[in-house]
mmCIF file of C-alpha atoms in Angstrom:
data_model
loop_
_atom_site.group_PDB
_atom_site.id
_atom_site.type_symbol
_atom_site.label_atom_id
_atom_site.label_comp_id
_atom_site.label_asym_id
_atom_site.label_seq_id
_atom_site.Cartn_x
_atom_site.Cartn_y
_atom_site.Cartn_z
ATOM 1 C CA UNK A 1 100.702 75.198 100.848
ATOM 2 C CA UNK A 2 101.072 77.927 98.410
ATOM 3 C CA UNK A 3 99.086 80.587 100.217
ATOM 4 C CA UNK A 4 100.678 79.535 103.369
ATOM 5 C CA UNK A 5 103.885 80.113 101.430
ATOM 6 C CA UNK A 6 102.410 84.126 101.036
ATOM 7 C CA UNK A 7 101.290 83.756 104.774
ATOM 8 C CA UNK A 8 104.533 83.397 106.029
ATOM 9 C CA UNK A 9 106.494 85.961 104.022
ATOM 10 C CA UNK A 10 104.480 88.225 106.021
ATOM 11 C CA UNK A 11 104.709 86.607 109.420
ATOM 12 C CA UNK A 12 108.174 86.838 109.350
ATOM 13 C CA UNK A 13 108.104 90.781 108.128
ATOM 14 C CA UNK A 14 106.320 91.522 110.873
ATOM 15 C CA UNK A 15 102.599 91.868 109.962
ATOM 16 C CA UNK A 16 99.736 90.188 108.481
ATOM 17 C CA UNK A 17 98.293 90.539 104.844
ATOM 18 C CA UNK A 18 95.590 90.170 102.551
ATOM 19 C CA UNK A 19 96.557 89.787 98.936
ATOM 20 C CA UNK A 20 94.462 89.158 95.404
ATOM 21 C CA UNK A 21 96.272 88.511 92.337
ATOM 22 C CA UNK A 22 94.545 87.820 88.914
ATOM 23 C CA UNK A 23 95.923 87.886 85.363
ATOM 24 C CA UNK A 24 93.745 90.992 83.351
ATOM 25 C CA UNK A 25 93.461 88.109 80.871
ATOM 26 C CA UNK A 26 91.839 84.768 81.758
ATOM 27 C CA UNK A 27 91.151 82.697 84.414
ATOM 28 C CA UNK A 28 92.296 82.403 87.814
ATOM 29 C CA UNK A 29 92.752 83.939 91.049
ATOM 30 C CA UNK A 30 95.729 83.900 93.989
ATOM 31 C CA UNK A 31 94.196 84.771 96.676
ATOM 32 C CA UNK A 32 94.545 85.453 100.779
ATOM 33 C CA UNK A 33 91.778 86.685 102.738
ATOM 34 C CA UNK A 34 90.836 89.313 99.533
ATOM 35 C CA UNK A 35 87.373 89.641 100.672
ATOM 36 C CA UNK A 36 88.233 90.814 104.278
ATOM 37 C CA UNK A 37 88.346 94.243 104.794
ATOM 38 C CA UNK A 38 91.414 96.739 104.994
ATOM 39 C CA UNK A 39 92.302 99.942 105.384
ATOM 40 C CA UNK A 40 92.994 101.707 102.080
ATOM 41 C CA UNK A 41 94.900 104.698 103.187
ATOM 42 C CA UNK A 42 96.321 106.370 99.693
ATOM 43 C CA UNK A 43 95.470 103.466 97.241
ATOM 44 C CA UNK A 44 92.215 104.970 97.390
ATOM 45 C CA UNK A 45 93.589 108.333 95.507
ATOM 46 C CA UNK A 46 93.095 105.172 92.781
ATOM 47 C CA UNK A 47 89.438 105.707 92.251
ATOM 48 C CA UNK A 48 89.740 109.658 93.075
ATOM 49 C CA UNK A 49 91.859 109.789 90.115
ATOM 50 C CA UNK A 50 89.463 108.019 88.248
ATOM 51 C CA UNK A 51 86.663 109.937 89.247
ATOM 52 C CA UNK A 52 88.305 113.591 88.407
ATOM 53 C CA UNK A 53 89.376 111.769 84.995
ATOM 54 C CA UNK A 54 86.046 111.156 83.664
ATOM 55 C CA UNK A 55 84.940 114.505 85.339
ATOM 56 C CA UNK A 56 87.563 115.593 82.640
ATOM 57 C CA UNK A 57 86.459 113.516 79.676
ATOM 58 C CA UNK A 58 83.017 114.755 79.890
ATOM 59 C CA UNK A 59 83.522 118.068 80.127
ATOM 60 C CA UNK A 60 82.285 118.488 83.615
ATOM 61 C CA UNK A 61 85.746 120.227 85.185
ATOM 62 C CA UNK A 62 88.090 122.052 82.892
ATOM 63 C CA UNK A 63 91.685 119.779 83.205
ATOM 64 C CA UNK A 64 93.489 123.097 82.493
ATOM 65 C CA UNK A 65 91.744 124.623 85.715
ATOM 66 C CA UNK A 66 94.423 126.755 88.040
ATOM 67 C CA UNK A 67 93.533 126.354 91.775
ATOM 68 C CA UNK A 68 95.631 127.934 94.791
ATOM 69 C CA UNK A 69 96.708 125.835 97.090
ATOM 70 C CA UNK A 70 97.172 127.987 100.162
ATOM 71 C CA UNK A 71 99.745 126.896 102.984
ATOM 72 C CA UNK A 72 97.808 127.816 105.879
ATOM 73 C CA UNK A 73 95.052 125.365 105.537
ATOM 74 C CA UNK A 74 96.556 122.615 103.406
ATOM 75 C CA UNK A 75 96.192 119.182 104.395
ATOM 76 C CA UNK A 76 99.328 117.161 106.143
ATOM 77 C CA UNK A 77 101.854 115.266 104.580
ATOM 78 C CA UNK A 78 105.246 114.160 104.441
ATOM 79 C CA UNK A 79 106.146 114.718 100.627
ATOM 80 C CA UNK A 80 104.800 116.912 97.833
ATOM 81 C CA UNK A 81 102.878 120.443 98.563
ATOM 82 C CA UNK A 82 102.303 119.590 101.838
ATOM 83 C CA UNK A 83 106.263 120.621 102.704
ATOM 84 C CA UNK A 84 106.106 123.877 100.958
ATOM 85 C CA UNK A 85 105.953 127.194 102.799
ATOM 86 C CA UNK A 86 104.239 129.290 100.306
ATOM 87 C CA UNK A 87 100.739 129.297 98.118
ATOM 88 C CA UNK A 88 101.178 127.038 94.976
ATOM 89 C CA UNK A 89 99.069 127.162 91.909
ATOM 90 C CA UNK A 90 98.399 123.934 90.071
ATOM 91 C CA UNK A 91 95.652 122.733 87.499
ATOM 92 C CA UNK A 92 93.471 120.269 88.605
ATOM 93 C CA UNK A 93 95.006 117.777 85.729
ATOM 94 C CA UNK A 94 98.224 118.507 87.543
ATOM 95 C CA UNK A 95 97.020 117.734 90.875
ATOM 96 C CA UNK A 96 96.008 114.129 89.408
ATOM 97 C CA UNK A 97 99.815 113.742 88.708
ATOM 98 C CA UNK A 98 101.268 114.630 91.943
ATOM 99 C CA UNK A 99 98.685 112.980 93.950
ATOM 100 C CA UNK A 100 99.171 109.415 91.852
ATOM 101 C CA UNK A 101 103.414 110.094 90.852
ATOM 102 C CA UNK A 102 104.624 111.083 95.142
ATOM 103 C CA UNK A 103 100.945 110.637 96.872
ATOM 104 C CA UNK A 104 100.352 114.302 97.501
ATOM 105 C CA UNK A 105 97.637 114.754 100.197
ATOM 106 C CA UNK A 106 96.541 118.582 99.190
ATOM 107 C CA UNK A 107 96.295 117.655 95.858
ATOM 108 C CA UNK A 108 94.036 114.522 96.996
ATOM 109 C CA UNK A 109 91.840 116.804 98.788
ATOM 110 C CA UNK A 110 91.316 119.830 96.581
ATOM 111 C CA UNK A 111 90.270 117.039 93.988
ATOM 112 C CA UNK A 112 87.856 115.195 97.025
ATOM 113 C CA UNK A 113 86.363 118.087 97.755
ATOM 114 C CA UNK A 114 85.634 119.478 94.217
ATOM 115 C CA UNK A 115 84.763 116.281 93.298
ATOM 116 C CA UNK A 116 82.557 115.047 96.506
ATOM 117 C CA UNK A 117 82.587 112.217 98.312
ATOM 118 C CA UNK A 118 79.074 111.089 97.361
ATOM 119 C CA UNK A 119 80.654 111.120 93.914
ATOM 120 C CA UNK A 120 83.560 109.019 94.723
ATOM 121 C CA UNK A 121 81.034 106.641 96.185
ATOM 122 C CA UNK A 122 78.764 106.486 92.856
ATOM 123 C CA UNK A 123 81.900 105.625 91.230
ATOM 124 C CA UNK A 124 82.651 102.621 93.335
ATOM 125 C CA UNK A 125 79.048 101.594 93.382
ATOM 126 C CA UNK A 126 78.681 101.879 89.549
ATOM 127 C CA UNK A 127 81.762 99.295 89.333
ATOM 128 C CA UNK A 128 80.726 97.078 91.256
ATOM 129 C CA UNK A 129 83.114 97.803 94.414
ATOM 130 C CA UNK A 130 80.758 96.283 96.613
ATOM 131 C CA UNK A 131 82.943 96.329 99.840
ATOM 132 C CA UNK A 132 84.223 100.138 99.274
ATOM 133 C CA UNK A 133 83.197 103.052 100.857
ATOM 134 C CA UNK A 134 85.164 106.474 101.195
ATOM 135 C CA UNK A 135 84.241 108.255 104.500
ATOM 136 C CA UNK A 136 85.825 111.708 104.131
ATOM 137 C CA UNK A 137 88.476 113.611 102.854
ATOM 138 C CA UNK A 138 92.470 113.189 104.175
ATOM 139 C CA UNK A 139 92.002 116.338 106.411
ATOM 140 C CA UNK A 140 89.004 114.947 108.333
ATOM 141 C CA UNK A 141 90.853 111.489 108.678
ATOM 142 C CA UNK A 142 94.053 112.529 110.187
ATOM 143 C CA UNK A 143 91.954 115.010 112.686
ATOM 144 C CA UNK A 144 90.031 112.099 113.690
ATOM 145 C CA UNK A 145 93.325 110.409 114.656
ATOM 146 C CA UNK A 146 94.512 113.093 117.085
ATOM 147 C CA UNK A 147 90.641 113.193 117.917
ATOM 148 C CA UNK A 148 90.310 109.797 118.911
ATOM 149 C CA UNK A 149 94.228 110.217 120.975
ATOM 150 C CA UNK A 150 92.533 112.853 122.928
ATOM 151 C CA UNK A 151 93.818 115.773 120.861
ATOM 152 C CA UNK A 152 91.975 118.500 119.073
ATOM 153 C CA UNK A 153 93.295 117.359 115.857
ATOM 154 C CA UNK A 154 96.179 116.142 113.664
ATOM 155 C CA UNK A 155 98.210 119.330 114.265
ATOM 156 C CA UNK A 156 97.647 119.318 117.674
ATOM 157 C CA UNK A 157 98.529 115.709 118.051
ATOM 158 C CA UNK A 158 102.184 116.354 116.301
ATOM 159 C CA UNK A 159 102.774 119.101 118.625
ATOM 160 C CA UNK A 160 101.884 117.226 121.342
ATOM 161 C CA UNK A 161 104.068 114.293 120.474
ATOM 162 C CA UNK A 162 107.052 116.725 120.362
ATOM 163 C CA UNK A 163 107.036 117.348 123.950
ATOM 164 C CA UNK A 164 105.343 114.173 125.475
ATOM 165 C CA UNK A 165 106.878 111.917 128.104
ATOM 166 C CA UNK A 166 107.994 108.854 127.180
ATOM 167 C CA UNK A 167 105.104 107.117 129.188
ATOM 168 C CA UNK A 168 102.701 109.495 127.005
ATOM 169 C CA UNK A 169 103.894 108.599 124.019
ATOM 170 C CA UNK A 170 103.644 105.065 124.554
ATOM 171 C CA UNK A 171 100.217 105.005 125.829
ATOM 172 C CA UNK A 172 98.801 106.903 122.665
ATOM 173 C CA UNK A 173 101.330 104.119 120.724
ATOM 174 C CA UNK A 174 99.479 101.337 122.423
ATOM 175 C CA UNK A 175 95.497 102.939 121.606
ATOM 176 C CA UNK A 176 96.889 104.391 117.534
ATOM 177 C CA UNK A 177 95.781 101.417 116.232
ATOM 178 C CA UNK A 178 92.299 100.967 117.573
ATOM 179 C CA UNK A 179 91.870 104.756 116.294
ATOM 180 C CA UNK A 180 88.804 104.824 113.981
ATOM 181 C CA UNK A 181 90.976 105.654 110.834
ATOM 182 C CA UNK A 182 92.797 102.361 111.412
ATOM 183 C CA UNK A 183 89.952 100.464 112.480
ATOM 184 C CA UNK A 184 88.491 98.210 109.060
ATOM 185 C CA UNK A 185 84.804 99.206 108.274
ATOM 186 C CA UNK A 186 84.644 102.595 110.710
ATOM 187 C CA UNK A 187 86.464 104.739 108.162
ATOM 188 C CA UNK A 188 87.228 104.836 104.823
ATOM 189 C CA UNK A 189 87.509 100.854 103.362
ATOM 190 C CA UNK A 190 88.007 98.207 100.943
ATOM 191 C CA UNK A 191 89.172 95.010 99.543
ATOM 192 C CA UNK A 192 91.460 93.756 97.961
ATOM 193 C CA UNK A 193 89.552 91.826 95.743
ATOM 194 C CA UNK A 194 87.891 95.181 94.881
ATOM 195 C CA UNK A 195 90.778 96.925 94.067
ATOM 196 C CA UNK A 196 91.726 93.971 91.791
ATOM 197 C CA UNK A 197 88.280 94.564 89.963
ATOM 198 C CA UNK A 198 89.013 98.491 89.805
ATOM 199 C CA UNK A 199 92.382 97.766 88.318
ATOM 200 C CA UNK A 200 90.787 95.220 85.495
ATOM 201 C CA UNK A 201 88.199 97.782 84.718
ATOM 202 C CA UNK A 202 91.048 100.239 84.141
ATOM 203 C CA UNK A 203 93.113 98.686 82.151
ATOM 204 C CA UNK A 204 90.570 97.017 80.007
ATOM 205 C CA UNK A 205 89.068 100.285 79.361
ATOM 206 C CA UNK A 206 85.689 99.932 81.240
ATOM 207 C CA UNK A 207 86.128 101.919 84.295
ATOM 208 C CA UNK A 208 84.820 105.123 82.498
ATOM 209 C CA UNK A 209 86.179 107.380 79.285
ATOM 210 C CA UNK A 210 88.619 105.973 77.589
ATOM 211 C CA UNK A 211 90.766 109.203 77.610
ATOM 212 C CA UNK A 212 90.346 109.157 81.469
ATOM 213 C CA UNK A 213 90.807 105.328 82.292
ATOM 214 C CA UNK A 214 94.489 106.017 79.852
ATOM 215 C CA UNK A 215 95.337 108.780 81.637
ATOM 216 C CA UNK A 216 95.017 106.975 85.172
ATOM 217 C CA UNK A 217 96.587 103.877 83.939
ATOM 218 C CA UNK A 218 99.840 106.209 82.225
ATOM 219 C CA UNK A 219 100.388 108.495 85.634
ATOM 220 C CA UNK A 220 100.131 104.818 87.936
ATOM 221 C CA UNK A 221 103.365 103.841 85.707
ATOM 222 C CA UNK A 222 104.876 107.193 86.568
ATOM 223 C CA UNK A 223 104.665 106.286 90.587
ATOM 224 C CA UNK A 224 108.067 106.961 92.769
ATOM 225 C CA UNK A 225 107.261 104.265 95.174
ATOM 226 C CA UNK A 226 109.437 101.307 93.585
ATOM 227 C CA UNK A 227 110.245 99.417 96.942
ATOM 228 C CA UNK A 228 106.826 97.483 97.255
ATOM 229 C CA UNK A 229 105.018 95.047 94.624
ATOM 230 C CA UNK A 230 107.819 96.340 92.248
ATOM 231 C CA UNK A 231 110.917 95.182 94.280
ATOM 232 C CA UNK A 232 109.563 91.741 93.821
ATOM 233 C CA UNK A 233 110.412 92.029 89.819
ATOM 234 C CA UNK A 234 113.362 93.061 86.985
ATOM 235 C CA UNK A 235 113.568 95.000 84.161
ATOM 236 C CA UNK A 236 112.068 94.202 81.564
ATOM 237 C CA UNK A 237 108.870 93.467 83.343
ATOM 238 C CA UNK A 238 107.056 96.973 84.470
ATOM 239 C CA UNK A 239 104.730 97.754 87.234
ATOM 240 C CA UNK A 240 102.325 100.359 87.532
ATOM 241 C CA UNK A 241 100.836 101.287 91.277
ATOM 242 C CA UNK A 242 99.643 103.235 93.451
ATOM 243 C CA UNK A 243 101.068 102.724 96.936
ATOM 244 C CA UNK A 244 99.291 103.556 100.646
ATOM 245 C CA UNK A 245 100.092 104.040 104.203
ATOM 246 C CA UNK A 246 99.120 104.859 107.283
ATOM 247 C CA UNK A 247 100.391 105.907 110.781
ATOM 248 C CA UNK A 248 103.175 103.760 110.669
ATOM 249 C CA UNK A 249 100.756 100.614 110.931
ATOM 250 C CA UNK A 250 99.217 100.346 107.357
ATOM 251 C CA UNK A 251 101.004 99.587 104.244
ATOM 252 C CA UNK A 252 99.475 98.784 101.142
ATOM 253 C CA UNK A 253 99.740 99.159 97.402
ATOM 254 C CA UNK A 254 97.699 97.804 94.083
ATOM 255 C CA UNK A 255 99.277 97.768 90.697
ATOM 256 C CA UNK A 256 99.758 95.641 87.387
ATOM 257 C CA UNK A 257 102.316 93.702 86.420
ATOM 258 C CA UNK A 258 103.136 93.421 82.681
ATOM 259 C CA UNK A 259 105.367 91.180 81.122
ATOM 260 C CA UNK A 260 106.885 91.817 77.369
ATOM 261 C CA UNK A 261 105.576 88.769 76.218
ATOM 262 C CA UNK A 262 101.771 89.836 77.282
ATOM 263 C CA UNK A 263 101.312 88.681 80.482
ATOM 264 C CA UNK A 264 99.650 91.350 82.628
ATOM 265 C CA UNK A 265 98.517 90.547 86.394
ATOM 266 C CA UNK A 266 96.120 93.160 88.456
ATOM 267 C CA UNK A 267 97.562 92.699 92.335
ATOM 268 C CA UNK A 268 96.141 94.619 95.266
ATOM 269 C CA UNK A 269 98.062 93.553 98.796
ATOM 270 C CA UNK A 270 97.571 95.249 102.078
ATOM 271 C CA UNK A 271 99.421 94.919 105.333
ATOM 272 C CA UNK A 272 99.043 95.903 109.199
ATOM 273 C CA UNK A 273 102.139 95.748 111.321
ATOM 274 C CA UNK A 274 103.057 94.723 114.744
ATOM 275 C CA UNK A 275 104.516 96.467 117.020
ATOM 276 C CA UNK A 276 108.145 96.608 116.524
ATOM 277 C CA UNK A 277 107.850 95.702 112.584
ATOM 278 C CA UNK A 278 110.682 97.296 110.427
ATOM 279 C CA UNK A 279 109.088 99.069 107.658
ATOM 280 C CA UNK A 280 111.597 97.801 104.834
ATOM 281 C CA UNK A 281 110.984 94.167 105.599
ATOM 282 C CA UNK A 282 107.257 94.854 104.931
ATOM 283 C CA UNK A 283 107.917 96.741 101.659
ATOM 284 C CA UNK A 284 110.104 94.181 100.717
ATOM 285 C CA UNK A 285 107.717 91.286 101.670
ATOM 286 C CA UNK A 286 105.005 92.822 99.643
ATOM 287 C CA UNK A 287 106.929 92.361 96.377
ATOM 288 C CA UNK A 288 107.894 88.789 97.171
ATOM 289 C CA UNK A 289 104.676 88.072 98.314
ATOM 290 C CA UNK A 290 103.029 88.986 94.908
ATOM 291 C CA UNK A 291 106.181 87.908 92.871
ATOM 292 C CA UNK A 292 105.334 84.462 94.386
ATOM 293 C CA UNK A 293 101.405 85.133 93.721
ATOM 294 C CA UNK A 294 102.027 85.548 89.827
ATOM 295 C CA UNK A 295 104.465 82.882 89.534
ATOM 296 C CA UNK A 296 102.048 80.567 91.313
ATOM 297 C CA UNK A 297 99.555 81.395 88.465
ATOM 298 C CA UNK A 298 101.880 81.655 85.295
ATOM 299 C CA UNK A 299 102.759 77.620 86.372
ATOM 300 C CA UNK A 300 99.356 77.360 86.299
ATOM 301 C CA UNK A 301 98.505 78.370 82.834
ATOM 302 C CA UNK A 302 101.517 77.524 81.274
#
C-alpha cells in the first residue's frame, strides 16, 4: 500500500511518476516503476558535469579555460546566459556552476560539445547506466521540437506561437507531447534507477577523480531549485539536486538527502503531466512523494 501511497500523491497532482529511493548506505530500495524509461531533460547536465570534471582532474581541459559565449547562436533558455543580450566570457569550470546552480542551457552545450556526446555516453556505459543514452546536445533537441510541430526549428516555433490562432495553438498543444524529445527511448533517456546508481557512485567517490566527483557533489548542494524533492524536508536536513524539465510536460529532479545524524538517501523521481496539471502541485508532490519514500525506509531500518 505504500507505493500506492507515492502513486496517488501524483494522481492527484496531476501526472504520473516513476521514483527510486535508496539509502547511499545499506540495504534497501523504494521503488515505483524505476526501471521504466523517462525523459531526463536537465538532470542529465548530472553526468555532463561529471564528465567535464574528470576531463578536469586529468588534465585533459584546462578548468581555468575562457570561452565566448556569443548571443547570436546561443542555445534557448529561460534563465542564466541564455537571457543576456551581449557576448559573455566564462571558464569552462564556471560553466559547470551555472549549468548545475540555475540549469544554464549555453553553458550545457559549450561543455556537450567540447566534451562530445560519444564521451558522455562512455561515461554512462563505464558506470554501469545501462538504460541511458544522450542523443544530442540542447540545441538539436529543442529544434527537433519545432521540427516535429511543423516548424523549422525552436526559434521559429516561439515566433510562431506568438501570432497563432487559438485553434493553432491547441492543435500543436495536443501533438507536443508525442514530439520525439518527449517521447521515452527516441531521444535522449534514462532511469531512475540509473540516476540513483550515478548519484551512489558520486557520492561514494567512484564515479571518476575524486577532485571531480567533490566538485559535482559541492555545486549539486549549491542548486536554486528548492521547490521539488527539497520542499518535502526542514532544516537541518540538506538536499543536494539537480532538477529537469521539459515543455511544460516533464518535470524531474535527482538529489541526496542527508540527515545530521548520517542518514543519506540517493532519490531520482520523474514526472509527465496531464493536460491541465498545475505546475506547483507537481513540484510540491515530488517532495512529498520522496519525503514519504525515505520515511518508508528509515521505519524500515530502524
Amino acid at each position: 500500500m505504500t507505493v500506492d501511497k507515492v502513486r496517488a500523491i501524483f494522481e492527484r497532482a496531476g501526472c504520473t511518476g516513476t521514483l527510486l529511493v535508496q539509502p547511499l548506505h545499506g540495504e534497501g530500495e523504494f521503488g515505483l516503476d524505476p526501471d521504466q524509461l523517462v525523459v531526463p531533460a536537465s538532470v542529465v547536465k548530472v553526468l555532463v558535469a561529471l564528465a567535464a570534471e574528470t576531463w578536469f582532474a586529468e588534465g585533459r581541459l584546462d578548468p581555468r579555460e575562457r570561452v565566448v559565449l556569443g548571443a547570436a547562436e546561443r542555445t534557448p533558455g529561460t534563465v542564466g546566459v541564455s537571457l543576456f543580450e551581449d557576448e559573455v566570457a566564462l571558464s569552462l569550470r564556471d560553466m559547470v556552476v551555472l549549468m548545475l546552480t540555475v540549469s544554464d542551457n549555453p553553458c550545457t552545450d559549450a561543455l556537450m560539445n567540447r566534451l562530445g556526446v560519444d564521451t558522455l555516453n562512455a561515461t554512462a556505459a563505464r558506470l554501469g547506466l545501462r538504460n541511458t543514452v544522450v542523443r544530442s546536445d540542447l540545441r538539436t533537441l529543442l529544434d527537433s521540437i519545432g521540427q516535429d510541430l511543423g516548424r523549422a526549428g525552436w526559434a521559429d516555433l516561439v515566433d510562431w506561437s506568438a501570432r497563432a490562432s487559438a485553434a493553432e495553438s491547441a492543435g500543436a498543444d495536443e501533438k507536443l507531447p508525442r514530439v520525439r524529445a518527449l517521447t521515452p527511448g527516441a531521444g535522449t533517456g534514462t532511469t531512475a534507477r540509473d540516476m540513483v546508481r550515478l548519484l551512489r557512485l558520486l557520492w561514494s567517490g567512484q564515479a571518476g577523480p575524486a577532485a571531480a566527483c567533490a566538485r559535482v557533489r559541492a555545486v549539486m548542494g549549491r542548486q536554486l531549485t528548492r521547490h521539488r524533492i527539497a520542499s518535502g524536508f526542514r532544516t537541518p536536513v540538506r538536499v543536494a539536486a539537480k532538477s529537469g524539465g521539459l515543455a511544460g510536460i516533464v518535470r524531474n529532479e535527482v538529489g541526496v538527502v542527508s540527515y545530521p545524524d548520517g542518514r543519506q538517501y540517493a532519490a531520482a523521481v520523474f514526472t509527465r503531466s496531464r493536460p491541465g496539471a498545475d505546475d506547483a502541485a507537481i513540484n510540491a508532490a515530488i517532495g512529498a512523494a520522496t519525503a514519504h519514500a525515505v520515511a518508508s525506509l528509515h521505519r524500515e531500518t530502524a
